[in-house]
GROMACS .gro file of C-alpha atoms in nm:
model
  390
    1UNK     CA    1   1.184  11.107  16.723
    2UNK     CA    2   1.527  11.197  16.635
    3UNK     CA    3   1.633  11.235  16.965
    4UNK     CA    4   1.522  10.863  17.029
    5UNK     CA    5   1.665  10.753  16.696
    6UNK     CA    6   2.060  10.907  16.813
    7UNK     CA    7   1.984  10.748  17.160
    8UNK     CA    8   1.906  10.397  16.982
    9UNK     CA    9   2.262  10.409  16.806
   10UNK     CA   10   2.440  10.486  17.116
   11UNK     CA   11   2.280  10.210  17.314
   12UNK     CA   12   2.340   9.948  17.072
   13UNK     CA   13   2.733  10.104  16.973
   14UNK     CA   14   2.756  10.048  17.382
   15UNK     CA   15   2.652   9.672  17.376
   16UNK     CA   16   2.843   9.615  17.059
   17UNK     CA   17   3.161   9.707  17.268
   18UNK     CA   18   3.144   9.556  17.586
   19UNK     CA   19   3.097   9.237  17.386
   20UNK     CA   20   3.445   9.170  17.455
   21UNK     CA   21   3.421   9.261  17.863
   22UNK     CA   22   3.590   9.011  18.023
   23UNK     CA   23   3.286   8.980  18.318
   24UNK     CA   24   2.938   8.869  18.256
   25UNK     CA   25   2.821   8.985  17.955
   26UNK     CA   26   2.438   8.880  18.053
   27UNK     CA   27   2.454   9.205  18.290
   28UNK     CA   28   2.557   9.482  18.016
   29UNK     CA   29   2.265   9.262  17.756
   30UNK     CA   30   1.974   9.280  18.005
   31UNK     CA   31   2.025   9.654  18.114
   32UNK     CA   32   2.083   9.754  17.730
   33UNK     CA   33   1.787   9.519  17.657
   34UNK     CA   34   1.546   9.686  17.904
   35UNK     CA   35   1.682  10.050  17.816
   36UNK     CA   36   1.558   9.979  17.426
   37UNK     CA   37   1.214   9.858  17.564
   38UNK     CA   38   1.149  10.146  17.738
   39UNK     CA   39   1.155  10.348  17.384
   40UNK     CA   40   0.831  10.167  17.328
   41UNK     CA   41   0.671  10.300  17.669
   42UNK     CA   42   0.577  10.695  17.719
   43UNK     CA   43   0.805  10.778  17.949
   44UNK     CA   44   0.852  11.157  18.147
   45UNK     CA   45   1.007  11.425  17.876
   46UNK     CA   46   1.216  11.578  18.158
   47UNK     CA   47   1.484  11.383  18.315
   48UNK     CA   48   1.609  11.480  18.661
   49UNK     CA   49   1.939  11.641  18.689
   50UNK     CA   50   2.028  11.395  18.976
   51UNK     CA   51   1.926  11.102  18.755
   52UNK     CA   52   2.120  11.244  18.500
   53UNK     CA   53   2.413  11.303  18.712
   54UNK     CA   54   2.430  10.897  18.896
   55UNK     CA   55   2.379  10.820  18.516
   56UNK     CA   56   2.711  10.970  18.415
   57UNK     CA   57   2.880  10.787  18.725
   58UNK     CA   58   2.743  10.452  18.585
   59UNK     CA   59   2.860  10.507  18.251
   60UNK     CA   60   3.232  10.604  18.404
   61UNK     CA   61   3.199  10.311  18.596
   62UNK     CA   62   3.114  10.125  18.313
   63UNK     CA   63   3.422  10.253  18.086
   64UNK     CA   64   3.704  10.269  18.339
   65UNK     CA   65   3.627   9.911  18.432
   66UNK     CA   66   3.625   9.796  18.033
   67UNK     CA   67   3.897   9.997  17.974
   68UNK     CA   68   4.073   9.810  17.724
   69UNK     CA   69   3.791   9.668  17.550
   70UNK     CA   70   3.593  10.069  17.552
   71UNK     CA   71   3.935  10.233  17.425
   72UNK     CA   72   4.134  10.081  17.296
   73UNK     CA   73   4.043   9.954  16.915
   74UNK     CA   74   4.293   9.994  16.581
   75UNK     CA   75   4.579  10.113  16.761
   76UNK     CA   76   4.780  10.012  16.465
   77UNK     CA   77   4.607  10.232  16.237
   78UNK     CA   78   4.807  10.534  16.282
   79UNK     CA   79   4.805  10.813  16.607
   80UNK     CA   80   4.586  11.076  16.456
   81UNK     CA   81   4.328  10.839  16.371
   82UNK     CA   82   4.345  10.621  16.734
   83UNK     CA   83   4.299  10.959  16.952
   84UNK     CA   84   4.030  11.026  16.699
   85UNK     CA   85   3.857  10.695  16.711
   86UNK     CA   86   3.881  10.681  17.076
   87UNK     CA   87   3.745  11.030  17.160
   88UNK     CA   88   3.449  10.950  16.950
   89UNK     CA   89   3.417  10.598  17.083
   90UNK     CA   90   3.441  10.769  17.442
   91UNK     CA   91   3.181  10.969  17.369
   92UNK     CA   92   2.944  10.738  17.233
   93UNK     CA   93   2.997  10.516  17.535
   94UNK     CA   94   2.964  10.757  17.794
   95UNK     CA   95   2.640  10.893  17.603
   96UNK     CA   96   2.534  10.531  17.571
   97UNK     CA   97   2.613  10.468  17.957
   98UNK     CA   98   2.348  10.774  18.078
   99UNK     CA   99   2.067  10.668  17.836
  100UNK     CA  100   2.105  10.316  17.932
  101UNK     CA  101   2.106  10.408  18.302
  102UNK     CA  102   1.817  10.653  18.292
  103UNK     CA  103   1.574  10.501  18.020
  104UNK     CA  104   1.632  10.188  18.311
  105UNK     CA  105   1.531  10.418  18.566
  106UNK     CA  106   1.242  10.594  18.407
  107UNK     CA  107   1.117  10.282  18.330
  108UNK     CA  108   1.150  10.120  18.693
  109UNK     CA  109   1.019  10.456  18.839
  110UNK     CA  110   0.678  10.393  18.608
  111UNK     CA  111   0.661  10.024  18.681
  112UNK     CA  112   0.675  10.133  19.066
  113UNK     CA  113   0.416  10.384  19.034
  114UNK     CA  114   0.156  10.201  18.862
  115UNK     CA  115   0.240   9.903  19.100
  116UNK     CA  116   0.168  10.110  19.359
  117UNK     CA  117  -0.160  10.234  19.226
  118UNK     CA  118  -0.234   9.887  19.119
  119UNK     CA  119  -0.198   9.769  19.532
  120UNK     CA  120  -0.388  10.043  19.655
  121UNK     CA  121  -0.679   9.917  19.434
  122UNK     CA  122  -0.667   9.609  19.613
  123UNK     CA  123  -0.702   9.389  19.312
  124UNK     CA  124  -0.773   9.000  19.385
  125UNK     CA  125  -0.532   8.741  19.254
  126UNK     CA  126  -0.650   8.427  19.171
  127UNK     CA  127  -0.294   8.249  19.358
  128UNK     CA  128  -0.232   8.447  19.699
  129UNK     CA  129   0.092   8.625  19.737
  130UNK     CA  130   0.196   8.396  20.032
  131UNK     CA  131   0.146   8.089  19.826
  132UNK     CA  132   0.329   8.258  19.528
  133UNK     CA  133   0.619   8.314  19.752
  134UNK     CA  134   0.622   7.954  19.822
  135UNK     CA  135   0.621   7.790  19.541
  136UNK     CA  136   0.932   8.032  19.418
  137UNK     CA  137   1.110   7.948  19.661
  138UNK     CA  138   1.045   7.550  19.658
  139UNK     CA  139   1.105   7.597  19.270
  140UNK     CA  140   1.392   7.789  19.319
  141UNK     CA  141   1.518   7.599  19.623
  142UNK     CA  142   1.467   7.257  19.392
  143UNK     CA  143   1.672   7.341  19.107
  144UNK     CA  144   1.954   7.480  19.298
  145UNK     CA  145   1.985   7.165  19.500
  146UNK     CA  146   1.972   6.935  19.177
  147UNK     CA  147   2.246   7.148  19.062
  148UNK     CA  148   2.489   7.107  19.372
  149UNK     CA  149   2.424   6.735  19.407
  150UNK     CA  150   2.475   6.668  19.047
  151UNK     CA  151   2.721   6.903  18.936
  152UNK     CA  152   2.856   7.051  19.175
  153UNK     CA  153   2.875   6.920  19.490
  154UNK     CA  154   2.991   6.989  19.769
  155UNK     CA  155   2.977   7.368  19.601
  156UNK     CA  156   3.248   7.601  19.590
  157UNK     CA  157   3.498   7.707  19.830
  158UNK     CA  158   3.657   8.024  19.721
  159UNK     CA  159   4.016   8.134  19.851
  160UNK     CA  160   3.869   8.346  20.084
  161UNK     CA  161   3.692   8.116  20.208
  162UNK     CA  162   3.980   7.878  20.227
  163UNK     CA  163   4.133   8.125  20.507
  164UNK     CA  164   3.820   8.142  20.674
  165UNK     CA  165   3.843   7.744  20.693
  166UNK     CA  166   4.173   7.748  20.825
  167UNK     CA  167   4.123   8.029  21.083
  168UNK     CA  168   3.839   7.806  21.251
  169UNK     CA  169   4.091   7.478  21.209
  170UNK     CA  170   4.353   7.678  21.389
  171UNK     CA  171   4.135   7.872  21.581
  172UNK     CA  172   4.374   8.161  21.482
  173UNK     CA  173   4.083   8.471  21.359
  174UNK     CA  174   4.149   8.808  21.175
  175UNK     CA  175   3.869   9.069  21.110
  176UNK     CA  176   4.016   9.049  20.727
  177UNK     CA  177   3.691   8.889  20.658
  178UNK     CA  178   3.396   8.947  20.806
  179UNK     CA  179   3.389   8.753  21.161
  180UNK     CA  180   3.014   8.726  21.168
  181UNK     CA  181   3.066   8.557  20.776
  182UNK     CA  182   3.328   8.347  20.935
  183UNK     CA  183   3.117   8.264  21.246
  184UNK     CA  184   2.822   8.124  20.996
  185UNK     CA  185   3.091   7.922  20.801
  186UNK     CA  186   3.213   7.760  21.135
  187UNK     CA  187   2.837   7.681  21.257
  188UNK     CA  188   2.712   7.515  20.927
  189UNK     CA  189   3.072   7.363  20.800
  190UNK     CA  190   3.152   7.263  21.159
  191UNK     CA  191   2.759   7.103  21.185
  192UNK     CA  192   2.790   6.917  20.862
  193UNK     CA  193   3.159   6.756  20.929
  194UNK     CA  194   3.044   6.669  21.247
  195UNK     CA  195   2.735   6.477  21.127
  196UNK     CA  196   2.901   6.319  20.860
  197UNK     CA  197   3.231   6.305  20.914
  198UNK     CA  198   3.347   6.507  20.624
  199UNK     CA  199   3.502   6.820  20.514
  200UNK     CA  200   3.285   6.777  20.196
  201UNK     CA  201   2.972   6.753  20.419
  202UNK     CA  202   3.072   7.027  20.603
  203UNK     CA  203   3.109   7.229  20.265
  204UNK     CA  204   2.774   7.115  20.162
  205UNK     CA  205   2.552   7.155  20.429
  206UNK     CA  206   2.660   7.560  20.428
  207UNK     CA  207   2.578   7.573  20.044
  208UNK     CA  208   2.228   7.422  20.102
  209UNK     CA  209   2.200   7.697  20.373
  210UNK     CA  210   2.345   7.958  20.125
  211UNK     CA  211   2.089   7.835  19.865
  212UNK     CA  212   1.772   7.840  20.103
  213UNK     CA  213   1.902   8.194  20.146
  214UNK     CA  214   1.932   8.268  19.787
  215UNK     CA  215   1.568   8.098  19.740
  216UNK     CA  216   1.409   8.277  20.026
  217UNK     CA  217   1.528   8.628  19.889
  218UNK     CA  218   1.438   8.554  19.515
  219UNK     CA  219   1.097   8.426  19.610
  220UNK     CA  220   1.047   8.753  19.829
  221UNK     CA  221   1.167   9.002  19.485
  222UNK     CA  222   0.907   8.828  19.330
  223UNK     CA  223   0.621   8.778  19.572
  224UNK     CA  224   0.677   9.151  19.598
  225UNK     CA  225   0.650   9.199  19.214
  226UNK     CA  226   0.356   8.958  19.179
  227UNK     CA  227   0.145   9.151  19.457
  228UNK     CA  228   0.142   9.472  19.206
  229UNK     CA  229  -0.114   9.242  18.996
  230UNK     CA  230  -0.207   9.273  18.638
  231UNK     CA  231   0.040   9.227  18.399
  232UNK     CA  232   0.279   9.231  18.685
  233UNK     CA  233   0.224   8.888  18.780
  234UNK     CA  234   0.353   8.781  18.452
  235UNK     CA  235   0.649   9.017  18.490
  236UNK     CA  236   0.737   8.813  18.833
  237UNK     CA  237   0.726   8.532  18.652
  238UNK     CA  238   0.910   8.597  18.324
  239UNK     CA  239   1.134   8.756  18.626
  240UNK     CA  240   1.195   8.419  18.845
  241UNK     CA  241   1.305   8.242  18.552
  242UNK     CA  242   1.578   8.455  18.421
  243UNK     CA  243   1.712   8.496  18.813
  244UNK     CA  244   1.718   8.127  18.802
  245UNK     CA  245   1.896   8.061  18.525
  246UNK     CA  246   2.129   8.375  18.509
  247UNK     CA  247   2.488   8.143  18.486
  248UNK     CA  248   2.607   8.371  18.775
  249UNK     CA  249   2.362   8.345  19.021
  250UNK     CA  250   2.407   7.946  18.993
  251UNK     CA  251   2.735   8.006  19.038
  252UNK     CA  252   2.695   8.242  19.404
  253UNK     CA  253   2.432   8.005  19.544
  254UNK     CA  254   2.670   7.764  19.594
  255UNK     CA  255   3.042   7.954  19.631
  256UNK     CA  256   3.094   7.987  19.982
  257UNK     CA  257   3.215   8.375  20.006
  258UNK     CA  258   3.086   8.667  20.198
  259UNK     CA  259   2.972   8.820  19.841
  260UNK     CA  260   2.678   8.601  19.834
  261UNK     CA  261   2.482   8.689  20.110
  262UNK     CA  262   2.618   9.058  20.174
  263UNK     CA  263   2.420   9.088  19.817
  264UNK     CA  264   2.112   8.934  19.951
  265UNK     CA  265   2.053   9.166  20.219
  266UNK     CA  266   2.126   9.467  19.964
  267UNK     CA  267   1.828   9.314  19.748
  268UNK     CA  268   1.626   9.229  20.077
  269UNK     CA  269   1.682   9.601  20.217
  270UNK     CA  270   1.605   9.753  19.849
  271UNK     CA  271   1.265   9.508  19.871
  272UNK     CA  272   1.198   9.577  20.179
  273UNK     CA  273   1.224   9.991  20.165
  274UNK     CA  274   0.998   9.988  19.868
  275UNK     CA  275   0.724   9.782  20.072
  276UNK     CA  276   0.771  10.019  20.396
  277UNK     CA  277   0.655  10.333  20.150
  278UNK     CA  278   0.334  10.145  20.054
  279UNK     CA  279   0.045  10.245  20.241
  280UNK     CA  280  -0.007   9.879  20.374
  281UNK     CA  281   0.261   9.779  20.597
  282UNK     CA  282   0.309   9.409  20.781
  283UNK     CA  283   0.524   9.346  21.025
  284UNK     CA  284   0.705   9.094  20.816
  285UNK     CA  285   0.788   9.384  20.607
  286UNK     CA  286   0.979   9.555  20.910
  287UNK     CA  287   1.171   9.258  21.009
  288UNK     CA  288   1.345   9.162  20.723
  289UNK     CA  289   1.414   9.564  20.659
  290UNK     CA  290   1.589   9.473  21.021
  291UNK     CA  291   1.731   9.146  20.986
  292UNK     CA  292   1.860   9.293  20.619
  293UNK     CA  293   1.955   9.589  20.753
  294UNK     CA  294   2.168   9.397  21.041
  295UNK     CA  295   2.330   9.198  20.757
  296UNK     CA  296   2.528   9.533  20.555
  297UNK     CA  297   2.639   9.634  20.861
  298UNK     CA  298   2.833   9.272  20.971
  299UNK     CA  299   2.840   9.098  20.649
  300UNK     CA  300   3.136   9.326  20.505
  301UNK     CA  301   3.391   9.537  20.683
  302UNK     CA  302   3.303   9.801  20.518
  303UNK     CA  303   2.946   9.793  20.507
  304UNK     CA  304   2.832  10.007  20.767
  305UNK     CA  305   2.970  10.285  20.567
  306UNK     CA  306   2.710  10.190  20.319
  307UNK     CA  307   2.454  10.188  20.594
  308UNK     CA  308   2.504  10.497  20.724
  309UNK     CA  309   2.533  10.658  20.400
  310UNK     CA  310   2.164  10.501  20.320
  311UNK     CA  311   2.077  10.618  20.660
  312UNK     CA  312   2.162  10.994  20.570
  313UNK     CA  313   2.014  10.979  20.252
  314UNK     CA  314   1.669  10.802  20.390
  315UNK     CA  315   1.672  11.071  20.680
  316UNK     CA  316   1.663  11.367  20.377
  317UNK     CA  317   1.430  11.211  20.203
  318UNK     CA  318   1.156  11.119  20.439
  319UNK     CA  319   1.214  11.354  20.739
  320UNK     CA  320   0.989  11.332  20.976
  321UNK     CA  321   0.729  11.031  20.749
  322UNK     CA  322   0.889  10.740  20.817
  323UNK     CA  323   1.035  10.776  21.251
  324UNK     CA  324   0.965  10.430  21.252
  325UNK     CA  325   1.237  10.304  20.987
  326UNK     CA  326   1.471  10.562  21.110
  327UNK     CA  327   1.464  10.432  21.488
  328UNK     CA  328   1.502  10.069  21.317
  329UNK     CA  329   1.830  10.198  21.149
  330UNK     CA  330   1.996  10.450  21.410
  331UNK     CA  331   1.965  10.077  21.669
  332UNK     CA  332   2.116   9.853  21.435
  333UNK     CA  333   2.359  10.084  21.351
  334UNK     CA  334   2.435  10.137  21.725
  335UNK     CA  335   2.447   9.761  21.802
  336UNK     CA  336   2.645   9.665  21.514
  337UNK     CA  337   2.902   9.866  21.636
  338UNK     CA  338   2.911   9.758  21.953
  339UNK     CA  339   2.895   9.372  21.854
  340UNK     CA  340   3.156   9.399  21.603
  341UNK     CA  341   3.481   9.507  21.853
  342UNK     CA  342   3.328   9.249  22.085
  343UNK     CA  343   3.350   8.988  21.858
  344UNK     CA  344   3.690   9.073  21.786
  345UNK     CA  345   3.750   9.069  22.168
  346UNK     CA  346   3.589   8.731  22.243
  347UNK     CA  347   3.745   8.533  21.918
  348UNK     CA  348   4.105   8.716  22.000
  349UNK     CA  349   4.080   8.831  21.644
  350UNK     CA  350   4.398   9.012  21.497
  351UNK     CA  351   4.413   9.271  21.209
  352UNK     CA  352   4.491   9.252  20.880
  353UNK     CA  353   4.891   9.264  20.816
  354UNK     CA  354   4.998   9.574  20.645
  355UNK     CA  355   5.090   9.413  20.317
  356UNK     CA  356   4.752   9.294  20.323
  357UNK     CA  357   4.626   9.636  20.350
  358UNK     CA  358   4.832   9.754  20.015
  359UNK     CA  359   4.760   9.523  19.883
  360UNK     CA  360   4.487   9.716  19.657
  361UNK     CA  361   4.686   9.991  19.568
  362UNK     CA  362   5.013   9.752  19.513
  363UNK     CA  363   4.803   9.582  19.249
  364UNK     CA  364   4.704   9.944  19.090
  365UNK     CA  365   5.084  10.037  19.053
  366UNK     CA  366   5.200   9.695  18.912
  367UNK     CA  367   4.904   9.767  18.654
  368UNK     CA  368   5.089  10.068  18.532
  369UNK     CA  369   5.399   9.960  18.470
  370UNK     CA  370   5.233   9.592  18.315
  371UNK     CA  371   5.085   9.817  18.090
  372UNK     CA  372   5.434   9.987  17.985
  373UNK     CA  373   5.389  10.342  18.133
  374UNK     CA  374   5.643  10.473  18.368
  375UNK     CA  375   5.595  10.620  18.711
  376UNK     CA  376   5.691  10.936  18.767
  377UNK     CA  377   5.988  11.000  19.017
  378UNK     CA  378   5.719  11.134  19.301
  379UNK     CA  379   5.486  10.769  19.228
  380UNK     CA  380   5.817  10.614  19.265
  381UNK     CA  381   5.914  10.786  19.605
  382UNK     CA  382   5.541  10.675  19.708
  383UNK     CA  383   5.580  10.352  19.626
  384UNK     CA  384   5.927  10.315  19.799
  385UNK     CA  385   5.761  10.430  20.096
  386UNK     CA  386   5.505  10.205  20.086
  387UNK     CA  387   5.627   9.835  19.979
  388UNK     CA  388   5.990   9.887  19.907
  389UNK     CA  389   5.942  10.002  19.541
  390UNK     CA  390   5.801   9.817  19.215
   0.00000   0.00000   0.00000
């Protein structure tokens, strides 16, 4: 009990802090949220080491990218009492972090297992799961829609996306961006503007394919959710309405970037995995673990590296169980590396230019010395070799 009492504090001393995070707040709320909750469920006693150990990466995550909001309090209080303050606030953050992440977990793991139970018992539903998914996705398809033509229309084109427009205009490509991203922006924009003779048409028509895409993946996280049965089915519905009105998925379902749907096929895959380790298995089930699968790899440059990582970490964990998945992945592995440079080939597609490639690590050392620490004469060599000094 006390344990749970000390874990309590450091949960809600974590949300109290990132308060003041300047990204979405709903994120840190509904992961602290859910973390309490699962005080009030019997949960394992024992917590994996490996849990354990991705929890402390969270929580680092967590901190390093709040770093002024985590660390950074009454600074004008005096030095001995800011180190002190901020090594206990550190602590209590990180702690907070790794119970947040694996009371999460634990509770996901449960929900999983008695959904999986629940499936194998075959229970009936009075709505099928077919005509659940359909309805989610009208729903969610509906409300989307009112929100670009209302509010938002023709959506919004980020600057990314702004040099993917004028790469098709000039016909001029660079595998900066994903070309098979830039590819779907010239088929939908390039439809629409011809139809309808605008650039704002052209805009539009791709975020009413973005938002089918958004509906379609939604509907299938909850379809999924609904087909556990029981209480579950209120769970996937409680679930579609906060996905639908999270500010930030709004937001993504109609920004044209390669974020949007790169994300959707890491929620599709995720889906999709969990419903290949059921005992009953459709063949819908393996094609969008394909189709999903086939979007990592070309959706971001460096998403294949993602992929194969997930490919290793599958092959250790199911060995010899699941050849089936494995032959899926090893092919679209193989092809999307062979369609990729062929791409490039076909749309004369240039690289990146180099500045473009320091960019990241330009931006890291101008962070230092905006926040008033020096570089050190070897950083400084560094950077001279790189971009000509800061």
């Amino acid at each position: 009990m006390k344990k749970n009492v000390f874990k309590i504090i450091t949960i809600i001393y974590w949300l109290m802090v990132l308060v003041n995070t300047d990204s979405y707040y709903w994120v840190y709320l509904l992961l602290g949220g859910a973390a309490l909750f699962s005080f009030s469920k019997k949960l394992a006693d024992k917590t994996a080491k490996s849990t354990v150990f991705f929890g402390s990466l969270f929580s680092l995550m967590v901190i390093l990218a709040n770093y002024e909001t985590a660390l950074s309090f009454y600074e004008g209080t005096g030095k001995a009492f800011y180190i002190l303050y901020t090594g206990v606030s550190a602590v209590f953050m990180i702690l907070g972090g790794v119970y947040v992440y694996t009371s999460v977990f634990e509770l996901v793991h449960q929900i999983v297992d008695k959904g999986l139970v629940v499936i194998s018992e075959g229970n009936e539903k009075k709505v099928s799961p077919f005509k659940f998914f359909w309805l989610s996705f009208a729903g969610i398809s509906l409300f989307y829609l009112l929100i670009l033509f209302l509010f938002n229309y023709p959506g919004i084109v980020s600057p990314d996306a702004i040099h993917q427009l004028r790469m098709i205009r000039d016909n001029a490509y660079s595998d900066h961006h994903p070309l098979a991203h830039t590819l779907m922006i010239k088929l939908f924009f390039g439809f629409g503007a011809e139809i309808f003779g605008s650039a704002n048409a052209g805009v539009a028509v791709y975020s009413v394919f973005q938002i089918l895409c958004v509906a379609a993946t939604f509907a299938f996280l909850f379809m999924t959710i609904y087909e556990m049965g029981g209480n579950y089915k209120k769970i996937a519905v409680i679930t579609e309405v906060v996905y639908a009105i999270l500010p930030y998925n709004i937001e993504f379902s109609v920004s044209m970037r390669k974020d949007t749907l790169f994300s959707l096929c890491i929620l599709l895959f995720i889906v999709a995995l969990y419903r290949l380790s059921r005992s009953e298995k459709t063949l819908c089930d393996s094609i969008v673990f394909s189709v999903s699968s086939f979007g990592i790899c070309l959706l971001r440059n460096n998403g294949m590296m993602i992929f194969l990582a997930c490919a290793v970490i599958f092959a250790i964990m199911f060995k010899n169980k699941k050849k089936a998945e494995l032959m899926i992945m090893s092919i679209i592995a193989v092809f999307s590396l062979a369609i990729t440079p062929m791409m490039k080939n076909e749309l004369n597609a240039v690289s990146p230019d180099y500045l473009e490639k320091v960019g990241v690590p330009m931006q890291q050392v101008v962070r230092v010395v905006v926040d008033g620490y020096e570089l050190t004469d070897n950083q400084n060599k560094i950077a001279e070799k790189l971009f000509g000094g800061v």
